[in-house]
Short mmCIF file of C-alpha atoms in Angstrom, two decimals:
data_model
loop_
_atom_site.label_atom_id
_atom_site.label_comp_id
_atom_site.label_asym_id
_atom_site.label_seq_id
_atom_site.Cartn_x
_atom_site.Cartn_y
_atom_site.Cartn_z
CA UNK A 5 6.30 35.30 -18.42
CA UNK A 6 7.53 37.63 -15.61
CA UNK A 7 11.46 37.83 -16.14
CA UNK A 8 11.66 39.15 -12.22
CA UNK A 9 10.41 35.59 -11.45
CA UNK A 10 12.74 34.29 -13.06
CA UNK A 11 15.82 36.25 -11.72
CA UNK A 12 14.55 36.07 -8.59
CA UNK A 13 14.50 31.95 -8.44
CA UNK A 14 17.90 30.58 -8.66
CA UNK A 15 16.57 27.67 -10.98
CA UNK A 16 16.72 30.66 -13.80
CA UNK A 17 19.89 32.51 -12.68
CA UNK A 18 22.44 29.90 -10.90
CA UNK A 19 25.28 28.65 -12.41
CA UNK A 20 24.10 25.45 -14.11
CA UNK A 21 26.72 22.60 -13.45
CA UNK A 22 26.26 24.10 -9.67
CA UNK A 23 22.44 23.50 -9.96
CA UNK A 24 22.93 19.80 -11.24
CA UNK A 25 25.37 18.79 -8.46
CA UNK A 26 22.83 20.13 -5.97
CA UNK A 27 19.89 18.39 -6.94
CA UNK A 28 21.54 15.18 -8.58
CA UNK A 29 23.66 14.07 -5.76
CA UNK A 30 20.71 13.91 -3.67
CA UNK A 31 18.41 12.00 -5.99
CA UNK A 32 21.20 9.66 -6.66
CA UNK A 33 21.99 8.77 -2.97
CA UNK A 34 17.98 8.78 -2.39
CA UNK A 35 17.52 6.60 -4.87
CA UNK A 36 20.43 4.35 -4.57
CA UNK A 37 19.08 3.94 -0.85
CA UNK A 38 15.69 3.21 -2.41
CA UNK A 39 18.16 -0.16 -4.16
CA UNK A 40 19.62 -0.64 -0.80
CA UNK A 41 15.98 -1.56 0.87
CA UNK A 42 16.06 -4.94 -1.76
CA UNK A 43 19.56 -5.33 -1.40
CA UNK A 44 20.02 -5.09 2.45
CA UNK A 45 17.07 -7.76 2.68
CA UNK A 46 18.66 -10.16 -0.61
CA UNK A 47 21.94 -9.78 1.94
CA UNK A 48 20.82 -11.10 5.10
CA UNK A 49 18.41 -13.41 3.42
CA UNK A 50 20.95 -14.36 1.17
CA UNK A 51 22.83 -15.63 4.52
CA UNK A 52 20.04 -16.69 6.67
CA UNK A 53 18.16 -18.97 4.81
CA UNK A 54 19.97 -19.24 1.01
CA UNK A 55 18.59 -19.66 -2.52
CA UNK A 56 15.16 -20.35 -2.13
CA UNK A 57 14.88 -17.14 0.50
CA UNK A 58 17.02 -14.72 -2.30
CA UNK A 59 14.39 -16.90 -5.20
CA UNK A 60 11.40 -15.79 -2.50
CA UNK A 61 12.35 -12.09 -2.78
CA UNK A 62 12.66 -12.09 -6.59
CA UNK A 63 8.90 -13.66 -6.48
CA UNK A 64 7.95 -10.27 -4.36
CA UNK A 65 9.78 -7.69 -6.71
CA UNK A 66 7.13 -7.07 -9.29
CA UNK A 67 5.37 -5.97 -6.10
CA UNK A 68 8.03 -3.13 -4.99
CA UNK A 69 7.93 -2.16 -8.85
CA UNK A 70 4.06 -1.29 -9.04
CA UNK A 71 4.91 0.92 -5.72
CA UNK A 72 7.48 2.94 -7.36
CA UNK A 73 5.67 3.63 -9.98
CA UNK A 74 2.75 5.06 -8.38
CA UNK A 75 5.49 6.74 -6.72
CA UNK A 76 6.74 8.18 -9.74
CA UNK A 77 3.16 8.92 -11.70
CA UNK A 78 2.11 11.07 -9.52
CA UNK A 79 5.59 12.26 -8.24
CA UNK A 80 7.61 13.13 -10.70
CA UNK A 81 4.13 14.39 -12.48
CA UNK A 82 2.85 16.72 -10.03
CA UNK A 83 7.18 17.94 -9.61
CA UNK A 84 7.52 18.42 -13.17
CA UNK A 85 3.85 20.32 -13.21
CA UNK A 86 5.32 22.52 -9.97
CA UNK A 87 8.19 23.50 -11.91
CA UNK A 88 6.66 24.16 -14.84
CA UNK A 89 3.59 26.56 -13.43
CA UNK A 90 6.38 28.13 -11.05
CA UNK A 91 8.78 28.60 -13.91
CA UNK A 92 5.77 30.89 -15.91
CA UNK A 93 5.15 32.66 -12.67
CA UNK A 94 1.49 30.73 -11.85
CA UNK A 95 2.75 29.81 -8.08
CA UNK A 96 -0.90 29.36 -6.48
CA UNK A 97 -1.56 27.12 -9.01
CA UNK A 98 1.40 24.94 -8.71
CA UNK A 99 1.04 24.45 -4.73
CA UNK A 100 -2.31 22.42 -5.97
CA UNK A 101 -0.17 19.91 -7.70
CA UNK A 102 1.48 19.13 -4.37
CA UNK A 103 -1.60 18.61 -2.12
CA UNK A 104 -3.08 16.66 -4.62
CA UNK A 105 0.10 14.87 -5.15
CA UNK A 106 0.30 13.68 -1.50
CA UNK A 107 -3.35 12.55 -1.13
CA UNK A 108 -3.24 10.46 -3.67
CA UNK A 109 0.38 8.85 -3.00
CA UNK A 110 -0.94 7.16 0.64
CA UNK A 111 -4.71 6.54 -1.25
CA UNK A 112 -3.10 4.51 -3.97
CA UNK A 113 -0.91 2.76 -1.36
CA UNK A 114 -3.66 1.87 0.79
CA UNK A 115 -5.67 0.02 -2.18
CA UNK A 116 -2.39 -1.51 -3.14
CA UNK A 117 -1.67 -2.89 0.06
CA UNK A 118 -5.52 -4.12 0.21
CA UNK A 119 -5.59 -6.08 -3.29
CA UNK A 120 -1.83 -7.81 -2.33
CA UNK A 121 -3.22 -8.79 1.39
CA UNK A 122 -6.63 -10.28 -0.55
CA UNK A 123 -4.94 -12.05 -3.56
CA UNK A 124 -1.51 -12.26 -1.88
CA UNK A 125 -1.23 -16.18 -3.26
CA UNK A 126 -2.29 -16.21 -6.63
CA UNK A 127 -0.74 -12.78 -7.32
CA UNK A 128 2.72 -14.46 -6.46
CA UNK A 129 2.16 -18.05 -8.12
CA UNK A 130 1.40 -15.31 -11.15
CA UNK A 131 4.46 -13.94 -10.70
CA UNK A 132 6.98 -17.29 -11.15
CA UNK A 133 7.12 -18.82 -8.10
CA UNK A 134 7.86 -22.51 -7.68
CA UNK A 135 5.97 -24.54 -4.78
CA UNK A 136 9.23 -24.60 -3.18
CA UNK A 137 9.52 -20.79 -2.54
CA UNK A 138 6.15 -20.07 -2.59
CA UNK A 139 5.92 -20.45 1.21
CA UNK A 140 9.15 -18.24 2.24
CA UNK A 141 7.69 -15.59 -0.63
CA UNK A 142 3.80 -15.28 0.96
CA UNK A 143 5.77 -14.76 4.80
CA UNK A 144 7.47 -12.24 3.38
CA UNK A 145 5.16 -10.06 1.56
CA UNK A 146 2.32 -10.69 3.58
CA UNK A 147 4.34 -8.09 6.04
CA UNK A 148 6.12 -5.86 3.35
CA UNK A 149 2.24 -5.31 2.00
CA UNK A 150 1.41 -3.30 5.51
CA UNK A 151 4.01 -0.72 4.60
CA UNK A 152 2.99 -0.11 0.75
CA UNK A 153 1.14 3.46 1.46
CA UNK A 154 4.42 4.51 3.23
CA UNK A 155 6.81 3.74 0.68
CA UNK A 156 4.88 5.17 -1.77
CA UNK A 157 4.27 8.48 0.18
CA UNK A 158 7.86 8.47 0.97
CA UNK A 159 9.08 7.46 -2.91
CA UNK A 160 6.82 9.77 -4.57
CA UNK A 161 6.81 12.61 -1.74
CA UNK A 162 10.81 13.36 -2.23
CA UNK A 163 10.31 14.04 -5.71
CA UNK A 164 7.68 17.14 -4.12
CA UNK A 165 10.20 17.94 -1.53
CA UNK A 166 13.53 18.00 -4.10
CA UNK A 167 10.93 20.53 -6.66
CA UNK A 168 10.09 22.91 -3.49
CA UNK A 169 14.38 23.35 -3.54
CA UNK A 170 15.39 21.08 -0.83
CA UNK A 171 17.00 17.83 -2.16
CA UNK A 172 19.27 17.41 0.85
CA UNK A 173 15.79 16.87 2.89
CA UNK A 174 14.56 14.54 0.29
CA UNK A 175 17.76 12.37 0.36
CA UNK A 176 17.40 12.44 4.22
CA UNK A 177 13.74 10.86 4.34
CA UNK A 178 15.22 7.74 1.90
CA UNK A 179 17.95 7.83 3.88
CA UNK A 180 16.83 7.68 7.24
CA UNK A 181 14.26 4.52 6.64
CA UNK A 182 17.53 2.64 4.46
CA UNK A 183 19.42 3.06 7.89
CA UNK A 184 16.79 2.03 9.99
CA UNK A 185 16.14 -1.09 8.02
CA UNK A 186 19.69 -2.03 7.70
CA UNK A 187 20.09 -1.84 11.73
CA UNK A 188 17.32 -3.86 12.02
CA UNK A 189 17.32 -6.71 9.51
CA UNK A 190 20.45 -8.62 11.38
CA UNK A 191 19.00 -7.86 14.73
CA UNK A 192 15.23 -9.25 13.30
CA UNK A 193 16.88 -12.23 10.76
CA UNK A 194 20.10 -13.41 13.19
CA UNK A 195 19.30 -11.89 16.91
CA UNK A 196 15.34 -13.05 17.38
CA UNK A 197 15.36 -15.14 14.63
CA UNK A 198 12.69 -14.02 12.63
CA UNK A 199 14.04 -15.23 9.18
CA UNK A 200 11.56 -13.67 6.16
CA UNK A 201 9.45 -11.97 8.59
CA UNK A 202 12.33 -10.02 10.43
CA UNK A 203 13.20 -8.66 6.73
CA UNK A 204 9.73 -7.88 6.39
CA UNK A 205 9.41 -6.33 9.29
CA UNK A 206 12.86 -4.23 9.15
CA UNK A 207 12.03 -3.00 5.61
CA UNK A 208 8.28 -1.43 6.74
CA UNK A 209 9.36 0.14 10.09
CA UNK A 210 12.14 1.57 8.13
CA UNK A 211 9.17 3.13 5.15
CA UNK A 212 6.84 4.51 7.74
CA UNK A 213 9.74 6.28 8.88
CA UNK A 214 10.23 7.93 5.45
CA UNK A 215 7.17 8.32 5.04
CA UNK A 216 6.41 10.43 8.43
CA UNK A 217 9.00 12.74 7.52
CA UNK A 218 7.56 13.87 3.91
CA UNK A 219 4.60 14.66 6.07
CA UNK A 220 6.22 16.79 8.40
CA UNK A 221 7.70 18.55 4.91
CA UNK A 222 4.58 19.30 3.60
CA UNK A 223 3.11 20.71 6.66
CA UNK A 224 5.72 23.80 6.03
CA UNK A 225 6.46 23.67 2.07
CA UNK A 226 8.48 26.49 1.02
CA UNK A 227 6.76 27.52 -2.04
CA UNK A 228 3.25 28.36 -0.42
CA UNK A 229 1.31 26.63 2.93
CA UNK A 230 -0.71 23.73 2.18
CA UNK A 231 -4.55 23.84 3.00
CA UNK A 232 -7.39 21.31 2.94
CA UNK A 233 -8.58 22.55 -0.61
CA UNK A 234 -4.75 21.84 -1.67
CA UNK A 235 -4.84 18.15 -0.57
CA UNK A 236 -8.45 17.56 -2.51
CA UNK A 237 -8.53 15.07 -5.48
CA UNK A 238 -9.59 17.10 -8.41
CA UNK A 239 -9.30 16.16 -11.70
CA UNK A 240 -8.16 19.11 -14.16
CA UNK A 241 -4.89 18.83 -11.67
CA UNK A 242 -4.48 14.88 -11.12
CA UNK A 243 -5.01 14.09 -14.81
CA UNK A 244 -2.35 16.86 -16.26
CA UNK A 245 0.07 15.80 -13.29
CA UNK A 246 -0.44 12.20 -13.73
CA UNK A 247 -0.31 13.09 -17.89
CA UNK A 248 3.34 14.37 -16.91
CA UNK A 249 4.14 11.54 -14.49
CA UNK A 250 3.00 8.54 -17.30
CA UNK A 251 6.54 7.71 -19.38
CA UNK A 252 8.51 6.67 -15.72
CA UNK A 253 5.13 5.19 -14.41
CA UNK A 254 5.07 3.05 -17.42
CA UNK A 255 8.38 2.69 -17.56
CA UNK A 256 8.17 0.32 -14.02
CA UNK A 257 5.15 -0.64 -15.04
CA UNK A 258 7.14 -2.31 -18.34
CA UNK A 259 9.42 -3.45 -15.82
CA UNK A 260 7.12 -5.08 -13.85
CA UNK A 261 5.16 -7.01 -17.24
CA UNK A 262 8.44 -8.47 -18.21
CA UNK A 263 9.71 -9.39 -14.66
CA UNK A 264 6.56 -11.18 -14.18
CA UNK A 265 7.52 -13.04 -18.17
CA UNK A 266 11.07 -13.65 -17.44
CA UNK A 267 10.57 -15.46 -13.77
CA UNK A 268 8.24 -17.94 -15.75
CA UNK A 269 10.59 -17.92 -18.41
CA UNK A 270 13.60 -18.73 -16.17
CA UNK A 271 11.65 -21.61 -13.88
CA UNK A 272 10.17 -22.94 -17.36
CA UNK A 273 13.34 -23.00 -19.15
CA UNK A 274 15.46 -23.99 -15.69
CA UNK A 275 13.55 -26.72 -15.41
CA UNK A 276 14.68 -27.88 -19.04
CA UNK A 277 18.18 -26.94 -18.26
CA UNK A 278 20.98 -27.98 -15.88
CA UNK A 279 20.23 -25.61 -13.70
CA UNK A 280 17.33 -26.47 -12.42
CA UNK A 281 13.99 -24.01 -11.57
CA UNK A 282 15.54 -22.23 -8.88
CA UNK A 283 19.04 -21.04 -9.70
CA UNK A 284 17.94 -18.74 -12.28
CA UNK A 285 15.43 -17.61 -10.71
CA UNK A 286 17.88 -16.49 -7.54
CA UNK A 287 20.75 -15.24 -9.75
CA UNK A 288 18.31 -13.48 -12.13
CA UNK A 289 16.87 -11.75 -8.93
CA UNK A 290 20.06 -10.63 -7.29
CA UNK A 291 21.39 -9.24 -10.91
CA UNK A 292 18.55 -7.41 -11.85
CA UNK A 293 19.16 -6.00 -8.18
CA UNK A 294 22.73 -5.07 -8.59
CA UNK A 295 21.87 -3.74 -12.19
CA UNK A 296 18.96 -1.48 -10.28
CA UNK A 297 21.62 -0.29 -8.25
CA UNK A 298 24.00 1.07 -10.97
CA UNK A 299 20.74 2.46 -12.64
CA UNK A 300 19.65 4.45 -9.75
CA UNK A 301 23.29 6.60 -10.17
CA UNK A 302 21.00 6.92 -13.86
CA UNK A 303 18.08 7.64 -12.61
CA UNK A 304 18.95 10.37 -10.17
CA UNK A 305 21.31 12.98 -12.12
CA UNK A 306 17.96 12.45 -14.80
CA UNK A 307 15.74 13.31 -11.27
CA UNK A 308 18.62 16.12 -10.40
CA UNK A 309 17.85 17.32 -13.89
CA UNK A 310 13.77 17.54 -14.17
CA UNK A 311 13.36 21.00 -11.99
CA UNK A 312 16.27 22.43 -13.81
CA UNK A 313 14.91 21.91 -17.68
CA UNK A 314 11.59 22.28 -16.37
CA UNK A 315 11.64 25.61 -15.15
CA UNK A 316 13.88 26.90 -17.61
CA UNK A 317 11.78 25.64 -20.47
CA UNK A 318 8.77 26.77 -19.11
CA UNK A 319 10.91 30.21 -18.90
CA UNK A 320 12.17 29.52 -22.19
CA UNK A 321 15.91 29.79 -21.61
CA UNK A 322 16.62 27.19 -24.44
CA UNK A 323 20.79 27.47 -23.95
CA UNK A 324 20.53 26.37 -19.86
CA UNK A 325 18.29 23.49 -20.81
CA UNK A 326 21.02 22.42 -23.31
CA UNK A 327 23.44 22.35 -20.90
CA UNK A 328 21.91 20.97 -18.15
CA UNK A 329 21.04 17.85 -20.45
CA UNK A 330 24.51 17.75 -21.84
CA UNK A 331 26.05 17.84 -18.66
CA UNK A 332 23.34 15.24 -17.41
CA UNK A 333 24.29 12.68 -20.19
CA UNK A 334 28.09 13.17 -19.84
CA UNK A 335 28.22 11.99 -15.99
CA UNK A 336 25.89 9.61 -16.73
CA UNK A 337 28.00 8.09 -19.45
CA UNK A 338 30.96 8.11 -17.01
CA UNK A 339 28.94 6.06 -14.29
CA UNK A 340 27.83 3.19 -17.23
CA UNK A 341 31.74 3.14 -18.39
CA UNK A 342 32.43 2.10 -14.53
CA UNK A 343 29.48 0.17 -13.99
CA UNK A 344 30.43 -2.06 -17.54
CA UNK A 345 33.63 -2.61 -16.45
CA UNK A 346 32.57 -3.99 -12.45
CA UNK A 347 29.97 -6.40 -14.31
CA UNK A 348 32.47 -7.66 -16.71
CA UNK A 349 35.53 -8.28 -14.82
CA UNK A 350 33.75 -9.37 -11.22
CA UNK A 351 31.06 -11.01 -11.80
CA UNK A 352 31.35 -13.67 -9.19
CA UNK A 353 32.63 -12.01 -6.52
CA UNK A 354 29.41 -9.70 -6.83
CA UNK A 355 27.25 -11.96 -6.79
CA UNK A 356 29.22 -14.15 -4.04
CA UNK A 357 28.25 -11.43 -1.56
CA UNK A 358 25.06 -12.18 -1.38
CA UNK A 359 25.27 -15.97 0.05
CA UNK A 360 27.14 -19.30 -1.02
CA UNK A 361 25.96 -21.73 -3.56
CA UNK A 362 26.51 -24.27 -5.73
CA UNK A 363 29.40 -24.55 -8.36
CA UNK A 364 26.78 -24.85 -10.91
CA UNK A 365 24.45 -21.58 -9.46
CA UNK A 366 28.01 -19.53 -9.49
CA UNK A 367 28.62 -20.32 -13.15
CA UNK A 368 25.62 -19.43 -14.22
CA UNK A 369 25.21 -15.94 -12.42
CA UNK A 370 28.63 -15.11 -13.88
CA UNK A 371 27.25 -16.08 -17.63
CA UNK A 372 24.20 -14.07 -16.98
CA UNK A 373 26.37 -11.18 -15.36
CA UNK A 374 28.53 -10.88 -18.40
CA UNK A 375 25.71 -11.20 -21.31
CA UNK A 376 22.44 -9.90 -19.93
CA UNK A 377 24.48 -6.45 -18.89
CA UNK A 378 26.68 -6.32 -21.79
CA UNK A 379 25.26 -2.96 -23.56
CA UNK A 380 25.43 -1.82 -19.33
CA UNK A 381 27.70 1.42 -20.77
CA UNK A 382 24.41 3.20 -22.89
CA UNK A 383 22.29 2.27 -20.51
CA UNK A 384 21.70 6.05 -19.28
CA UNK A 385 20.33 7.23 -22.23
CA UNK A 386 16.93 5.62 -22.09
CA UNK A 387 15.89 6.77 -18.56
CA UNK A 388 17.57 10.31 -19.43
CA UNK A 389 15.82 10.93 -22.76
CA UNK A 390 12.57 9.85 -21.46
CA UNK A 391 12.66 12.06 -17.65
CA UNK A 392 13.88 14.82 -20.05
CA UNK A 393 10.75 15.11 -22.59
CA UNK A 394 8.42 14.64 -19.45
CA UNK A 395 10.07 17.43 -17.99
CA UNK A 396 9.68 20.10 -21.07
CA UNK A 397 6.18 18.82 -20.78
CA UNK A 398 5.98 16.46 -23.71
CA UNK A 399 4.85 13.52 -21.99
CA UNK A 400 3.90 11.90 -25.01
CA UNK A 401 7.75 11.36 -26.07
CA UNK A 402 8.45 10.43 -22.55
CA UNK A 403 6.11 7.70 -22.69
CA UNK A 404 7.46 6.25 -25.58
CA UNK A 405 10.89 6.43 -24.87
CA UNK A 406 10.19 5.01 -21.14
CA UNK A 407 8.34 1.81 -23.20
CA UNK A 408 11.28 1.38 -25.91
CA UNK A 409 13.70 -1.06 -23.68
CA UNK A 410 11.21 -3.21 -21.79
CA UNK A 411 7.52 -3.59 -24.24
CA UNK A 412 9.38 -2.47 -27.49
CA UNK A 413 12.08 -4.67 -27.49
CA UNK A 414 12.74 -6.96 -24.42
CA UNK A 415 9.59 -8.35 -23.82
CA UNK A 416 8.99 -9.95 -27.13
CA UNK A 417 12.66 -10.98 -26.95
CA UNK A 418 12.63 -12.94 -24.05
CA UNK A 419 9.48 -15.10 -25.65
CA UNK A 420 10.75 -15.54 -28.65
CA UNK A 421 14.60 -16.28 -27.89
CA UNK A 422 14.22 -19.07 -25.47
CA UNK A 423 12.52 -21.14 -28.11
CA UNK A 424 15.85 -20.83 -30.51
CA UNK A 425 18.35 -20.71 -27.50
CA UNK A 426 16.69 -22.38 -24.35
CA UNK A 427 17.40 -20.02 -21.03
CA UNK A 428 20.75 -18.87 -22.88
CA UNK A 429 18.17 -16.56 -24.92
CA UNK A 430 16.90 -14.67 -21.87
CA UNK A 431 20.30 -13.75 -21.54
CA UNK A 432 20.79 -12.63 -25.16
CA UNK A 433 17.59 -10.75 -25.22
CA UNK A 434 18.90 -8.03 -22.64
CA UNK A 435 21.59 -6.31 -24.26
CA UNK A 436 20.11 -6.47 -27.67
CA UNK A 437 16.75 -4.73 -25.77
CA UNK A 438 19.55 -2.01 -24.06
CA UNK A 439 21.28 -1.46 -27.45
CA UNK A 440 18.05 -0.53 -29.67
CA UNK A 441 16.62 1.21 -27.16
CA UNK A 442 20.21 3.61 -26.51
CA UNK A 443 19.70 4.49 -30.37
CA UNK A 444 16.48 5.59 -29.80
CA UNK A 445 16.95 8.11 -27.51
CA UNK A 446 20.10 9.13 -28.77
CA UNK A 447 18.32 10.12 -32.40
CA UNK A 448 15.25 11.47 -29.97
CA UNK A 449 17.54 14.10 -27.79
CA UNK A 450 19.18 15.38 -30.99
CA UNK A 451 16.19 16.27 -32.74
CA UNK A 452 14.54 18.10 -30.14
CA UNK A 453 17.86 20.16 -29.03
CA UNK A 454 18.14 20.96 -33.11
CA UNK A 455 14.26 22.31 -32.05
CA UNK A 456 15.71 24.47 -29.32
CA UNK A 457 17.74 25.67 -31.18
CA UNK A 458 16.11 27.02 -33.93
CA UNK A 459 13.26 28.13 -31.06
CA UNK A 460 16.20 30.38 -29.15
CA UNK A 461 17.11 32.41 -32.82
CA UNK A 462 13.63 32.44 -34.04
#
């Protein structure tokens, strides 16, 4: 290891609660305006055309999830492999990492978007929807499917941008498309009229958007120029990026499995219930929304984090990775505390804001609410723990950890409590999932900063 590199890059040298700020507060508004795409649409749909249209976009989710985690395979992968070569002074290697990085972000999308356009009905009768919704659902993401290369370029490209050391540009392309899709959803859903297809529409013009301006990154990256042998697939680089990238990519790929369970579980058990087969299934999608909302705050001080421990493991400055995680997991912790307390104490004027309903749909969107996000205030520890041991390139960890919550625990959960409980059991098996999976981590992190420790004196 060179130690001029290493002075001379302020990843290695800068004061480290300095270095969070600047790259958190970026990730967290990028990827709180990656939430704000679902939740601008759930909002005007949620107005326009009620609980079946809000039911409709819960149907298409699973789809948005399998897009960010290509996004974040090959993102976060080929970012964490960029900070790690650049951190042991290997800089003409690392630029490889991004060209194959951004090649393989818009190839990905394009078969995506070709295997949802073929199979678009079966995929979403697959997914939970009733024949009621199905109609309003296939409208919908027979549109949002045009623009899956884009928002995968754009999701997985900022994670490239924020490594070459500019996460203000990287909030900027997630922030530009939120704002253009916001604008245009009223004037597409209210002004022509365009219902599900005016969403559609808004939420794809607004992705292309993003996604032009990660291009127009890469064509003058900092950290070296980009050539045609930089942006060709080859596999020594793709496999140890996408190695890396696997824990978040299965992570959402969890997520996804267990969406897919739990909107069959709630129109199964909703049909058995009170409730009916669509209430749950609405209120279930706007909560998990919400909840993704809170957990991008998460998310993005772990993001903020990931050049910071990566470099200065790879450097092998033990003491500034300790801080940087300590620091990462106390303002985390603060934003659960707050989050825990909004879920518990307005639950129905949350969810109110996203259309009117029925007596009956309120009260059970503020039972869900108040159970299913109960353990809300350790929820940071999971995504943390798991973007951390990817980072220090131990993806093997990271995997695990990102699998804990949704295959470990919740999945099994929400089969096996429904039969006892009836729907009430979906609801019981999320913050049992959240608690298990908080210990987890917790007893992961220690051991491996006891490691460090030992490492720095040895």
């Amino acid at each position: 290891m060179n130690d001029t590199q290493v002075m001379k890059n302020p990843l290695g040298t800068a004061p480290v609660g300095a270095l969070l700020r600047k790259f958190a507060i970026p990730s967290i508004i990028a990827m709180m305006v990656g939430a704000l795409y679902n939740i601008v649409d759930q909002f005007f749909i949620g107005q326009s055309i009620g609980e079946l249209g809000n039911a409709a976009t819960n149907v298409a989710f699973p789809l948005n999830t399998s897009c960010t985690a290509i996004a974040l395979l090959l993102g976060i992968g080929s970012a964490a492999a960029f900070n790690l070569n650049m951190g042991r002074g290997n800089r003409e290697k690392a630029i490889y990492y991004i060209g194959n990085a951004a090649t393989l972000l818009f190839g990905f999308g394009l078969i995506l978007c070709l295997v949802t356009e073929i199979f678009l009905e079966p995929m979403l009768v697959f997914f939970g929807s009733p024949e009621e919704v199905l109609g309003y659902a296939i409208e919908y993401v027979r549109i949002t499917a045009i623009g899956f290369p884009f928002i995968i370029l754009s999701n997985g490209g900022t994670h490239l941008v924020r490594a070459d050391g500019s996460p203000r540009y990287s909030m900027l392309c997630n922030l530009s498309g939120a704002v253009i899709n916001t604008i245009l959803d009223p004037i597409f859903i209210f002004g022509l009229d365009m219902g599900m297809s005016g969403a559609a529409l808004a939420t794809i013009l607004g992705q292309i958007f993003a996604g032009l301006m990660v291009m127009q990154y890469l064509r003058h990256f900092k950290a070296g120029k980009l050539t045609a042998g930089h942006l060709r697939p080859q596999k020594e680089i793709a496999g140890y990026a996408m190695g890396l990238g696997l824990a978040p990519f299965l992570n959402q790929m969890a997520m996804m499995v267990v969406q897919v369970v739990m909107n069959n579980s709630l129109t199964w058990y909703g049909a058995q219930s009170i409730y009916g087969e669509s209430i749950p299934l609405a209120c279930s999608g706007i909560i998990n929304k919400v909840g993704f909302l809170f957990f991008s705050f998460c998310i993005g001080i772990a993001q903020g984090m990931q050049p910071i421990s990566s470099f200065n493991y790879g450097a092998r400055q033990y003491d500034r990775v300790k801080k940087v995680l300590k620091l990462s997991l106390l303002s985390g912790s603060v934003i659960c505390i707050i989050a825990f307390t909004l879920f518990q104490l307005f639950p129905r004027q949350i969810i109110g804001l996203f259309g009117d309903g029925s007596e009956l749909y309120f009260a059970f969107a503020e039972r869900y609410f108040r159970i299913y996000l109960f353990f809300t205030f350790v929820n940071n520890l999971q995504p943390l723990s798991s973007t951390f041991f990817t980072s220090i390139g131990m993806p093997g960890k990271g995997t695990f950890l990102s699998l804990t919550r949704q295959i470990l625990f919740l999945l099994p959960l929400i089969v096996i409590f429904p039969l006892l409980l009836g729907i009430d059991g979906i609801m019981y098996a999320g913050p049992i999932a959240d608690f298990f999976a908080a210990v987890i981590a917790a007893a992961m992190l220690w051991n491996q900063v006891q490691k460090m420790g030992k490492e720095a004196t040895a």
